[in-house]
XYZ file of C-alpha atoms in Angstrom:
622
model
C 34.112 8.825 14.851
C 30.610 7.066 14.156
C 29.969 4.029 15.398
C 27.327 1.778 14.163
C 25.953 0.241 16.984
C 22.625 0.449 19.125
C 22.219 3.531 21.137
C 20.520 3.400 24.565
C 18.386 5.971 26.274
C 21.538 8.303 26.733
C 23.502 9.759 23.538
C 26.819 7.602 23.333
C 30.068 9.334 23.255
C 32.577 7.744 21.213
C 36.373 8.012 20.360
C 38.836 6.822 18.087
C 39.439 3.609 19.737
C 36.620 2.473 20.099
C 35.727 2.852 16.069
C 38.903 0.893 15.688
C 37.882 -1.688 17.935
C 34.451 -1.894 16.264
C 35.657 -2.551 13.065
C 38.285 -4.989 13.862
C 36.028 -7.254 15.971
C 32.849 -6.031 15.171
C 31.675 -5.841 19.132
C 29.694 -2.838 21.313
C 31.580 -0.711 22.277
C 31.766 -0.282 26.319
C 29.139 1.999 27.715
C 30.360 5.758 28.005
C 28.551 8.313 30.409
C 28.648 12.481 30.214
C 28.886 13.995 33.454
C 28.044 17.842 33.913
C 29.041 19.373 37.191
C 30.352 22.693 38.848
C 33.574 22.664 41.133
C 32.999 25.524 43.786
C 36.910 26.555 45.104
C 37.102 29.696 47.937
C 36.116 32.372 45.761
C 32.304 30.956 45.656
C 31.705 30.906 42.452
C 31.216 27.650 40.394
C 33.275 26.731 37.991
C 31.205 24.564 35.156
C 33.542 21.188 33.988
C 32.596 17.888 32.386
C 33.655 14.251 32.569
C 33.474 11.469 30.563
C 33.306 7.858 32.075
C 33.581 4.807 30.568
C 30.842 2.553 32.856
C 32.212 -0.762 32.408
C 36.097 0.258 33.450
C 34.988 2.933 35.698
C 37.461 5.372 34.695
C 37.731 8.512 33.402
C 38.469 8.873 29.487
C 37.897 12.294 28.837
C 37.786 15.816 31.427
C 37.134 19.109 30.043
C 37.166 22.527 32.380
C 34.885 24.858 30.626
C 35.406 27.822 33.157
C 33.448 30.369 34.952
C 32.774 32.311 32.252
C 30.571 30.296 30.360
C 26.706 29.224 31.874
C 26.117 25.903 32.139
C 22.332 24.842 30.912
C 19.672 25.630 33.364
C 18.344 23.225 35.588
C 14.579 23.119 36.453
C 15.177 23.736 40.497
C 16.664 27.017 39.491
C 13.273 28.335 38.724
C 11.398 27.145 41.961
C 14.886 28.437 43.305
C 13.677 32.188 41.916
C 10.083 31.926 43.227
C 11.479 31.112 46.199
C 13.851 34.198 46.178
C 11.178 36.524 45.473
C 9.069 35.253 48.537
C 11.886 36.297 50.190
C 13.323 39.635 49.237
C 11.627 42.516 50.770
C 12.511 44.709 47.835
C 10.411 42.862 45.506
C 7.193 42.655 48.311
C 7.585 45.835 48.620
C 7.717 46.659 44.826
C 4.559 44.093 44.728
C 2.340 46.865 47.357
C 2.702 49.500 44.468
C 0.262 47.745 42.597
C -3.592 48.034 44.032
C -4.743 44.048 42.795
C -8.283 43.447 42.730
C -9.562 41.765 45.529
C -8.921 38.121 45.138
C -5.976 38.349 42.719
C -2.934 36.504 43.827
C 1.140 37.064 42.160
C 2.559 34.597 40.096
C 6.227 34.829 39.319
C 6.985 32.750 35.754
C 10.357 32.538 35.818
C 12.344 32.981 32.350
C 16.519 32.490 31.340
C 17.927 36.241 31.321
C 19.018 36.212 28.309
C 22.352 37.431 27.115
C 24.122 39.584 28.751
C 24.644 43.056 27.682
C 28.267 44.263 26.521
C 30.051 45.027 29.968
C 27.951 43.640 32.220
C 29.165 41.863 34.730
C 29.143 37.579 33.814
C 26.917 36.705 36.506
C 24.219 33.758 36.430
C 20.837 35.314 36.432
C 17.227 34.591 36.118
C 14.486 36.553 35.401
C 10.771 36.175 36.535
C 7.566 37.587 34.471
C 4.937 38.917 36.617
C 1.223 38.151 36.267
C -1.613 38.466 38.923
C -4.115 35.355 39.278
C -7.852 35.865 39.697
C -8.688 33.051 42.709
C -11.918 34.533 42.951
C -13.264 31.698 40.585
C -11.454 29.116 42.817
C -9.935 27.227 39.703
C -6.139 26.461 39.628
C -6.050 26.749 36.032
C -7.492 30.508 35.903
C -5.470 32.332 33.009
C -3.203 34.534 34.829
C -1.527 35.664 31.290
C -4.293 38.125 31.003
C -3.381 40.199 33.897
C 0.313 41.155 33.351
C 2.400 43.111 35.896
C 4.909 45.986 34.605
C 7.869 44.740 36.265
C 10.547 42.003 36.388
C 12.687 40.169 39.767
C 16.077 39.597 38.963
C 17.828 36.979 40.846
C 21.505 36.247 41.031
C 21.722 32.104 40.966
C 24.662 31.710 43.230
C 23.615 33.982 45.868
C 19.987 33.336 45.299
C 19.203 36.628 46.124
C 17.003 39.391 44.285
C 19.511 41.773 42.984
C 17.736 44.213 40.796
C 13.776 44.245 39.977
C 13.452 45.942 36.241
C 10.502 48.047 36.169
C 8.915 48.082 32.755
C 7.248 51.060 30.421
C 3.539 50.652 29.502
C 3.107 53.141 27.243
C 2.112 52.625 23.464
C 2.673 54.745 20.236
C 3.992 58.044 20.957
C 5.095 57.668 24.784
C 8.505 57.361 25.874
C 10.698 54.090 25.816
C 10.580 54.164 29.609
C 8.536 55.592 30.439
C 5.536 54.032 33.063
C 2.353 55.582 32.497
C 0.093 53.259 34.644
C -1.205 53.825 38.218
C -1.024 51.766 41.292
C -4.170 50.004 40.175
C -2.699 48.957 37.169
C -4.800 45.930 36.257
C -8.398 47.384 36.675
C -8.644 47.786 32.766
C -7.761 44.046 32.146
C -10.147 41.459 31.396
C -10.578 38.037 31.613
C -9.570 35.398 29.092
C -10.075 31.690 30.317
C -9.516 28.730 27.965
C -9.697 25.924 29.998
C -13.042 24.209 28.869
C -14.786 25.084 32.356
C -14.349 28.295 32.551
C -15.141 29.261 29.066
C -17.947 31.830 28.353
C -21.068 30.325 26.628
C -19.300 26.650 27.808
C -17.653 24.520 25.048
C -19.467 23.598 21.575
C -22.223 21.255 21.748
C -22.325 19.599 17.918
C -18.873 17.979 17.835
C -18.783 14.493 17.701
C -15.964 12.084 18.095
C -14.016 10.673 15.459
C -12.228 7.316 16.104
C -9.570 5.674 14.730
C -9.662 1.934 14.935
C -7.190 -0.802 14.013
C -8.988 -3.861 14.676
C -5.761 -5.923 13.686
C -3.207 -3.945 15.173
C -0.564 -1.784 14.060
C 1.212 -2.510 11.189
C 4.703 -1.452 12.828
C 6.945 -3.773 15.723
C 9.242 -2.643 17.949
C 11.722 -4.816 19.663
C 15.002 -4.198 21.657
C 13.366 -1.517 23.283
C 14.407 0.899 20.790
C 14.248 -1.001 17.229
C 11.501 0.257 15.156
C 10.348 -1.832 11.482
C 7.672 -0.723 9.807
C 6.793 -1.330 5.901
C 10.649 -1.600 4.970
C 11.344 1.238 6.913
C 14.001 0.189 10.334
C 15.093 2.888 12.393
C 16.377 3.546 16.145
C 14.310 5.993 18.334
C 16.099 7.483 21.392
C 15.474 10.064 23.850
C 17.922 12.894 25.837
C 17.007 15.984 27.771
C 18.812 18.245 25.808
C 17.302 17.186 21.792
C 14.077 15.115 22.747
C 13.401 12.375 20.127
C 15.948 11.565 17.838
C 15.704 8.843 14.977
C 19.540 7.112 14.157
C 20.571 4.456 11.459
C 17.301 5.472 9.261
C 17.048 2.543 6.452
C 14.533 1.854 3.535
C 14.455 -1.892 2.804
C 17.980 -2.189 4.103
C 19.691 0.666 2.719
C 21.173 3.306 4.623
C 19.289 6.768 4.475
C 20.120 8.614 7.466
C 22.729 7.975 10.464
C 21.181 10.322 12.537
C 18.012 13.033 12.595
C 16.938 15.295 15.134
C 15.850 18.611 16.168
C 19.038 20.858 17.044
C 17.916 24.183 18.530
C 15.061 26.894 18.465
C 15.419 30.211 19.176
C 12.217 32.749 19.609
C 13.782 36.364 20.152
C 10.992 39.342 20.992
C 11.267 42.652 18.945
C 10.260 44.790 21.344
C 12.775 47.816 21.663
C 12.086 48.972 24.892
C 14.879 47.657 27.752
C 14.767 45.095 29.194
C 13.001 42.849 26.258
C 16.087 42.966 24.013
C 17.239 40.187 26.014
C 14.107 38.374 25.810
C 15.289 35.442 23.830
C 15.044 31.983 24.859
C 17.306 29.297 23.214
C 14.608 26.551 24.167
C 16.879 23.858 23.433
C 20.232 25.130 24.802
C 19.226 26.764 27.243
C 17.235 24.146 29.609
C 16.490 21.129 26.861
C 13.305 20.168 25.050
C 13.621 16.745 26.537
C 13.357 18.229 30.017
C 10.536 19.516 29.291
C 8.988 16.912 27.259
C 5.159 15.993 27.948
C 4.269 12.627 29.614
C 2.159 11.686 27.005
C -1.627 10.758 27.488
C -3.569 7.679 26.016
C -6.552 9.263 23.869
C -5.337 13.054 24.273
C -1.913 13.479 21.821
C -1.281 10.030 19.767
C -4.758 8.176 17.591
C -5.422 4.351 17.039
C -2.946 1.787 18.484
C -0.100 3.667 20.038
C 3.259 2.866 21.081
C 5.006 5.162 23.781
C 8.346 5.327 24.850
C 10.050 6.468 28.114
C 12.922 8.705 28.426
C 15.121 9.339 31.530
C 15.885 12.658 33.111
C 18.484 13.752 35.705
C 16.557 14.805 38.864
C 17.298 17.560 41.620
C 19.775 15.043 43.342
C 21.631 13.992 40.466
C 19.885 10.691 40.299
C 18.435 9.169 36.670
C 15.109 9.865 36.635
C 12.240 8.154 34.285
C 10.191 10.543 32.497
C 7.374 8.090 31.203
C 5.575 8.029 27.492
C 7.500 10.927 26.354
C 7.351 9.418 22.583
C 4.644 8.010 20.409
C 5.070 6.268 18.076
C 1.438 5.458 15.396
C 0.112 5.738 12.012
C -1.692 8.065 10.202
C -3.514 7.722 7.011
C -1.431 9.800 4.185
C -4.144 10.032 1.532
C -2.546 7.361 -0.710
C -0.648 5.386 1.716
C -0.155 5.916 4.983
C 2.756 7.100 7.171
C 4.117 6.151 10.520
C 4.500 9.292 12.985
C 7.003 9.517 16.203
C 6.204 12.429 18.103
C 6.669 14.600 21.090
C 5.460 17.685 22.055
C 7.484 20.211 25.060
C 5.529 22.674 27.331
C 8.093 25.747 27.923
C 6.321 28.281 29.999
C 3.406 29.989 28.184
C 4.467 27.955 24.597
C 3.748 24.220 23.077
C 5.339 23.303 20.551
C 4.645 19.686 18.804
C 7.735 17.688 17.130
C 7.304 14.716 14.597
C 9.065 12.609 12.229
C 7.300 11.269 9.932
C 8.021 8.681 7.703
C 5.706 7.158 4.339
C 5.498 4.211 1.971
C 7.001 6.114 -0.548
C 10.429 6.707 1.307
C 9.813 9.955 2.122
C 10.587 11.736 5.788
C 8.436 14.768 6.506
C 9.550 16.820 9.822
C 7.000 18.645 11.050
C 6.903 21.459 13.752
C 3.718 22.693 15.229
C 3.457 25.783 17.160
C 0.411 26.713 20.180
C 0.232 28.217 23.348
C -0.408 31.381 24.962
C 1.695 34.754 22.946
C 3.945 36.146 25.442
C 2.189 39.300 26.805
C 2.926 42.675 28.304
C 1.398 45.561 30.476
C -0.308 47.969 27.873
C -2.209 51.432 29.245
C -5.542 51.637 28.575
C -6.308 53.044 24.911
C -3.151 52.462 23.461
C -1.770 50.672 20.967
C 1.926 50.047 20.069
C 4.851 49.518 17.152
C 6.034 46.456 19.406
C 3.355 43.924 19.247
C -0.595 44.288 19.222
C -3.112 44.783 21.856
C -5.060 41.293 21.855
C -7.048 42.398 25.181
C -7.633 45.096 27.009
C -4.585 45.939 28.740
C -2.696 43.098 27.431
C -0.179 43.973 24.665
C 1.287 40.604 22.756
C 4.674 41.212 21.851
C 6.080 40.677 18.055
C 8.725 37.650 18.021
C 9.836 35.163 15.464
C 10.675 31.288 16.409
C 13.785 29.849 14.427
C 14.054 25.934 14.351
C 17.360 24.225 13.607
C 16.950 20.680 12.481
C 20.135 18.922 12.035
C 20.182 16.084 9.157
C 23.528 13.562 9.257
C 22.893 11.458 5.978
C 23.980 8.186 4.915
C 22.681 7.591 1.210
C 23.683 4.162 0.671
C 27.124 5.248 2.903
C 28.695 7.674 4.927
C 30.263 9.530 1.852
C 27.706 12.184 0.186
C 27.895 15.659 -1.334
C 24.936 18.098 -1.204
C 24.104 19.927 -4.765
C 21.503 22.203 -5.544
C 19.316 22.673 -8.549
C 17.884 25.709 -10.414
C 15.663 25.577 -13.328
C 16.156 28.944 -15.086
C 14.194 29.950 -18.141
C 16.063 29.709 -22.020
C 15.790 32.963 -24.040
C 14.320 31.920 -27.555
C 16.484 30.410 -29.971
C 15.681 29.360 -33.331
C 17.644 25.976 -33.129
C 17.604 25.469 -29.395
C 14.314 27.167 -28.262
C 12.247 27.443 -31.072
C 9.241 28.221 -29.195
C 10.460 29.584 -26.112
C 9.273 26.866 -23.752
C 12.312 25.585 -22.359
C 14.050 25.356 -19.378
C 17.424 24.313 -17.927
C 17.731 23.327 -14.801
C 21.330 24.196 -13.696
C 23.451 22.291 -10.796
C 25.709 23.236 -8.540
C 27.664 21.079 -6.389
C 28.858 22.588 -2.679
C 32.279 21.736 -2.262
C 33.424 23.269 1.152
C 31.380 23.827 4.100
C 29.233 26.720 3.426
C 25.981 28.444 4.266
C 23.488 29.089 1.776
C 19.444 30.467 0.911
C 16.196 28.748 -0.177
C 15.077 30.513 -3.552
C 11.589 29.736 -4.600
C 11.913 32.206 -7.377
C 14.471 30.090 -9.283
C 13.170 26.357 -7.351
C 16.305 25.647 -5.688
C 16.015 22.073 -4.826
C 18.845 20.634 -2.518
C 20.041 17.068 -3.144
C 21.963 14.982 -1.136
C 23.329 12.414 -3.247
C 26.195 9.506 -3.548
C 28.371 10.276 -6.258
C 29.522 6.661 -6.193
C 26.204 5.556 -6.659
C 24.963 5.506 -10.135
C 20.857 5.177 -11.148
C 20.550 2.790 -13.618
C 17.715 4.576 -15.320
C 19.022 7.959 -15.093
C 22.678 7.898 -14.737
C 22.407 10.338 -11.668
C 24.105 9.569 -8.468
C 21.304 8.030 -5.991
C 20.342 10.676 -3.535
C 17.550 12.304 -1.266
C 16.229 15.861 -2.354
C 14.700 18.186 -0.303
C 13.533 22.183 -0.554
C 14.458 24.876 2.634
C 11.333 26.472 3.305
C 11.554 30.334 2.199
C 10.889 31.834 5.617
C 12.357 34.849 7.273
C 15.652 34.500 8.789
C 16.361 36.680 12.329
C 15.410 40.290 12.002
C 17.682 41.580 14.501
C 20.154 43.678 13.158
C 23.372 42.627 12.602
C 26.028 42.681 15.333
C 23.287 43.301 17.875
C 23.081 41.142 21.183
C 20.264 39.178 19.565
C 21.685 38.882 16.262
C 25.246 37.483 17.445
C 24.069 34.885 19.679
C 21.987 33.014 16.935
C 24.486 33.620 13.728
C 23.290 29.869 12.762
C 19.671 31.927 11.945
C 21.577 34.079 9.103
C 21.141 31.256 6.415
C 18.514 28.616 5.639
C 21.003 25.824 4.823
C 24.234 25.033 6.146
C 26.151 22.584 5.109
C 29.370 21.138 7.282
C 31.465 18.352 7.916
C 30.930 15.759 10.064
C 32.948 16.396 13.373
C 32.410 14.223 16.899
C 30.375 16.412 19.203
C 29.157 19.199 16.532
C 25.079 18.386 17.347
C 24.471 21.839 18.433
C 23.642 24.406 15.706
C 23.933 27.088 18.413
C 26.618 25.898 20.237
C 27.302 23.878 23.250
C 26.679 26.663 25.596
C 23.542 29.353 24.602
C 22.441 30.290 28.466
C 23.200 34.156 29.085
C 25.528 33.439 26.019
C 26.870 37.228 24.180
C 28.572 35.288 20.712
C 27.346 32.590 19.107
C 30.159 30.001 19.850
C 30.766 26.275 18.315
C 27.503 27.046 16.123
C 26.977 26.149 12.606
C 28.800 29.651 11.634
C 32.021 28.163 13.394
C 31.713 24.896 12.109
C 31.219 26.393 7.917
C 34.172 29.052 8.743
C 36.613 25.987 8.522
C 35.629 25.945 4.548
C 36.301 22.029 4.786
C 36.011 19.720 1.571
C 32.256 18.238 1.825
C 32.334 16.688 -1.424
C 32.755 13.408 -1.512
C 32.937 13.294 2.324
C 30.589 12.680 5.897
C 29.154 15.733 5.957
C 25.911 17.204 8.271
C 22.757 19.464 6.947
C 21.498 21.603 8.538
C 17.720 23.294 8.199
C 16.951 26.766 9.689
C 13.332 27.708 9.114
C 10.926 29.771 11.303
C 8.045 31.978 12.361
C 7.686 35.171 12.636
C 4.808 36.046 14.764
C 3.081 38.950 14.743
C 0.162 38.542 17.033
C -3.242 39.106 15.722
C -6.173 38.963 18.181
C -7.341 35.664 17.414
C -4.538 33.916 18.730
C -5.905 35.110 22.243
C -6.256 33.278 24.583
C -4.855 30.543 23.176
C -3.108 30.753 19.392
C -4.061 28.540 16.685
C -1.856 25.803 15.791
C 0.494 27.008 13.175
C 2.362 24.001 11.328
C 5.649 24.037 9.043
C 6.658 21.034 7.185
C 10.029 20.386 5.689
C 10.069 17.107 3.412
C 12.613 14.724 2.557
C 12.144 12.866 -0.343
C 14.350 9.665 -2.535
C 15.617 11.152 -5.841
C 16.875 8.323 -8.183
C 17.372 6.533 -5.452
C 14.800 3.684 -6.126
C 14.472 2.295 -10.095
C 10.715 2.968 -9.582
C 8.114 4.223 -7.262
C 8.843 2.267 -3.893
C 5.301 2.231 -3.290
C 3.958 1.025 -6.024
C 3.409 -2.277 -4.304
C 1.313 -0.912 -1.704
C -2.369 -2.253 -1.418
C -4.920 -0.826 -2.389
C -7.625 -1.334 -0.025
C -11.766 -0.174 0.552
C -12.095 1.096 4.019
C -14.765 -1.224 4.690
C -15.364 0.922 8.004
C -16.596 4.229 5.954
C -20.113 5.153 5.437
C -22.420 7.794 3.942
C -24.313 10.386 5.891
C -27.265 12.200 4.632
C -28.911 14.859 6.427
C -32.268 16.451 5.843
C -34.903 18.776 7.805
C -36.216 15.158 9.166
C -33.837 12.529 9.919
C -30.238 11.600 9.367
C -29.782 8.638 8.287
C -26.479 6.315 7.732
C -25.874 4.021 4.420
C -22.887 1.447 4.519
C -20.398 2.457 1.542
C-alpha cells in the first residue's frame, strides 16, 4: 500500500496496517528498516535471507529466506576481496610470467560481476577480474592502464576466496579462430599510450578556453527545508537517496496538484556482443547487481553542479554493517531553459571504466525531462597487431573496443490529480481522399487506444505514437479530455541478443520500450530483485505484465526502456564523448492554459557584446 508521508534517507517499507492507520488518524507511520544478511549453517555455504524491522517496536514484522540459489547484490569488499585473491594464487602469478611486460609496467586486476551463469554450471558466487598492465614509468597514479589490456581473466569463487579457474582469452581478429590466442609472451609491445588526464596529455591541454560563470547574485530561486522538501516555482517535491536506485524524486506536485508519487531510475543493463567465450557473460546489471547509489560520486563544488548549488548526502552500509554517510551525492540547481528556466537534481555513478550522469529535470512549464548521459573509457580487449575484428573496432593499436549496447529502465508511478490513471496512446494516421470528408487530402486522424491490462508495448515514430497518462475522472474544461501527462518512448534499439540466449533471458524487461503494470508493494525493480549471476529474468517487468491485470482506471506503474547501442568508433578513445538521451514528460490538458505564461520576462542585464578584430577586442554592455 502507498503511504503518503515523508520518506527519510532509506526507502520505507510499508504494509497494510499501517495505510489503515494512516488514514484513520492521519499520523507517520513507525519507522521500518530492510535488513539483508546471509545465514552460514555446516555445509559453508551462505544462505541469502531478509528481515524487516519496525525501529520504534524493535520487532520483527516481516522475514523472508531467499535461499542459496539466488546471489545476493555484490558488496564493494568483494572486489578488493578478488585483488586480494589474485595476489595470492600461484596459478594466476604464474599465468602473469607468460606475459614479457615492458619494463616499468605493473598488473592491475579490475574486478567485474561474472555474469550469468551458463546452463549447467554449477550455482556458485563468482567474480571475475579484467587484466590491464600500468605504465609507472611516468610515475603518475592516474596513467591509463585501459590501453594496455591483458588476454586473460582470474576467476574467483566468493566463499572460498580462492582463484578457481583463470579464462584465457583469443586475440585474434577477422578470419582467426574463436579461441584461438595468436599473441606472444610479449604481448603488449604493439600497444600505445593513451593518457587523458590533463597532465599527461600530448601537446598539454588547450590554451584559448576561457571560463564561463554562472552567477546568481540573489540566490537561488528554489528552498529546501525538512532536509528533504524541495519548492521551487510551484513545483514541491521530495528528493531521497538509497544505494540500490540513487536519487529518487516522490510526491511530485505542480502548484499543489499531484503529478507523480514516485520517479526514479530502475535498472541499466550494458551486455557486450562479442561472440567469443567468455564475453557472452559480459553483462553488468549496474543497478542490480552492486547499486548506482553505491557508487554514486561525492560531488565537487565548481566541477559537476553551476551557480548556487544545493547538495545532498546519502548514507551507505559500510564493510561492518554500520550506516555510513556518503556526502553531496545530489545537486540540486538551475539551469537556464531558453525561455524559462528549469531546476536540475542530479547525480552521476563511476562503475569501473564507465560514467554515467542522471538528472531530473523539472521547468516552468510543468514539464519533467529525464536525462541520461553516458562517458567513460569503452571497455577494451587484447587485439594482435594488424587485425581488425566483427566484434568491436580497433581504437588503438592493440586495443580492440568491444560492441555493446546500454539499456536504461526508468520507472514512472503517476498520480495525475490521484492515484487512479489509465495510460492511452495516440496515432495520427493519414485519411485517404474523400470528396465529403477529405476533399483535399490533407487530413489526419489521430486514433486512441486505451491499455486496459498490463501489457508491454513499442515506440512508433512512423505513426507518432504519443503515450498519455491521463485521469479519466478528470475532465478539461476547454477540451473535454481527461487531464493527463503525455510523453513519447524514444525509438531506440531494444537488446540484440537473440532470443532465449543467456543474455537475452536475463533482461526480458529490454524486449519492449513501454511497459505498463499495476501498482504492487515492492515491484521497483524492472529486472527483478535479484540480477547478480542471475540465468532468468525473475520478478521483472515481464512477470509483473504476464498477470494481464486491469490498469484502467487503476494505480498503475510506467515503465521506460530506452538505450545505446555502442559501436565504438575511434574517437571515443581515450575517453568517449558524452552521449545524452532525453525522455520528456509533459502536462496534456492538464492546465486551462500555458502554466508559464506568467513567467517574467527579464533582460539579462549581465550579457554583453564581444567584437573581435586583427587589433583589439573590445567589450560593449548590451
Amino acid at each position: 500500500m502507498k503511504l503518503h508521508v515523508v520518506p527519510n534517507i532509506t526507502e520505507l517499507v510499508s504494509s497494510s496496517l499501517l495505510h489503515q492507520n494512516i488514514l484513520r488518524f492521519h499520523r507517520q507511520p513507525h519507522r521500518l528498516a530492510k535488513c539483508q544478511y546471509d545465514i552460514i549453517g555446516s555445509d559453508k555455504i551462505p544462505e541469502y535471507q531478509e528481515s524487516v524491522i519496525d525501529v520504534d517496536l524493535r520487532k520483527k514484522v516481516r522475514h523472508e529466506v531467499i535461499g542459496k540459489d539466488t546471489q545476493a547484490c555484490l558488496t564493494l569488499w568483494e572486489f578488493q576481496t578478488l585483488v586480494e585473491a589474485c595476489n595470492k594464487s600461484k596459478g594466476f602469478q604464474d599465468a602473469i610470467l607468460e606475459f614479457k611486460l615492458p619494463e616499468g609496467f605493473e598488473l592491475v586486476v579490475e574486478p567485474w560481476p561474472y555474469g550469468g551463469l551458463d546452463v549447467g554450471a554449477e550455482n556458485q558466487r563468482y567474480f571475475q577480474g579484467l587484466c590491464f598492465a600500468q605504465d609507472m614509468n611516468n610515475k603518475n597514479a592516474d596513467s591509463n592502464f585501459y590501453a594496455y589490456p591483458l588476454p586473460i581473466i582470474p576467476v574467483m569463487d566468493a566463499h572460498k576466496k580462492e582463484i578457481v579457474r583463470i579464462d584465457r582469452l583469443a586475440t585474434g581478429g577477422k578470419g582467426d579462430s574463436m579461441t584461438g590466442q595468436t599473441h606472444s609472451e610479449r604481448v603488449l609491445d604493439h600497444c600505445q599510450s593513451a593518457e587523458y588526464v590533463p597532465e599527461m596529455i600530448a601537446g598539454g591541454t588547450r590554451k584559448d578556453v576561457k571560463p564561463i560563470n554562472i552567477t546568481q547574485t540573489e540566490g537561488p530561486s528554489f528552498k529546501v527545508t525538512d532536509e528533504s522538501l524541495v519548492e521551487w516555482q510551484k513545483w514541491s517535491f521530495r528528493v531521497s537517496f538509497n544505494p540500490r536506485e540513487g536519487a529518487v524524486l516522490h510526491d511530485v506536485r505542480y502548484d499543489g496538484r499531484s503529478v507523480l508519487y514516485r520517479m526514479s531510475i530502475s535498472e541499466m543493463t550494458v551486455p557486450y556482443g562479442d561472440a567469443r567465450a567468455p564475453f557472452h557473460r559480459k553483462q553488468a546489471f549496474d543497478f542490480g547487481d552492486g547499486g548506482a547509489g553505491n557508487c554514486a560520486n561525492n560531488l565537487s563544488l565548481g566541477c559537476d553542479c553551476l551557480g548556487v548549488i544545493k547538495y545532498f548526502n546519502g548514507v551507505i552500509v559500510g564493510s561492518d554493517g554500520q550506516p555510513k554517510v556518503h556526502p553531496n551525492v545530489i545537486c540540486l540547481h538551475e539551469q537556464d531553459n531558453g525561455i524559462g528556466w528549469k531546476l536540475v537534481v542530479q547525480f552521476i555513478i563511476t562503475l569501473a571504466n564507465y560514467e554515467y550522469v542522471f538528472a531530473y529535470k523539472l521547468d516552468t512549464a510543468g514539464g519533467i525531462t529525464l536525462e541520461v548521459r553516458a562517458t567513460g573509457i569503452v571497455s577494451v580487449v587484447n587485439i594482435y597487431p594488424g587485425k581488425t575484428s566483427d566484434h568491436g573496432n580497433v581504437v588503438s593499436s592493440g586495443v580492440l573496443a568491444q560492441n555493446h549496447q546500454h539499456i536504461f529502465a526508468a520507472r514512472v508511478d503517476p498520480a495525475i490529480d490521484g492515484h487512479n490513471n489509465t495510460v492511452i496512446y495516440e496515432e495520427s494516421h493519414g485519411v485517404p481522399h474523400n470528396k465529403k470528408t477529405n476533399p483535399n487530402g490533407n487530413f489526419y486522424e489521430i486514433r486512441k487506444t486505451t491499455v486496459n491490462e498490463s501489457s508491454g508495448l513499442d515506440a512508433n515514430p512512423i505513426d507518432h505514437r504519443v503515450f498519455k497518462i491521463v485521469n479519466p475522472s478528470k475532465k478539461n474544461s476547454h477540451s473535454g479530455n481527461p487531464i493527463g501527462y503525455k510523453f513519447s518512448p524514444l525509438p531506440t534499439q531494444k537488446l540484440l541478443a537473440a532470443p532465449g540466449t543467456l543474455q537475452a533471458q536475463r533482461a526480458l524487461f529490454a524486449n519492449h520500450h513501454v511497459w505498463v503494470t499495476k501498482y504492487q508493494d515492492d515491484e521497483l525493480y524492472a529486472a527483478g530483485r535479484f540480477t547478480l549471476q542471475s540465468q532468468l529474468e525473475q520478478g521483472g517487468v515481464h512477470d509483473m505484465a504476464a498477470r494481464k491485470d486491469n490498469v484502467e482506471d487503476e494505480d498503475l506503474v510506467l515503465w521506460n526502456v530506452f538505450g545505446l547501442t555502442h559501436n565504438p568508433r575511434v574517437e571515443d578513445w581515450p575517453v568517449m564523448p558524452v552521449e545524452i538521451y532525453q525522455v520528456q514528460f509533459k502536462p496534456s490538458d492538464f492546465f486551462e492554459r500555458n502554466p508559464a505564461i506568467d513567467f517574467p520576462s527579464t533582460k539579462n542585464q549581465a550579457s554583453v557584446l564581444v567584437q573581435n578584430d586583427c587589433c583589439s577586442e573590445k567589450l560593449y554592455t548590451s
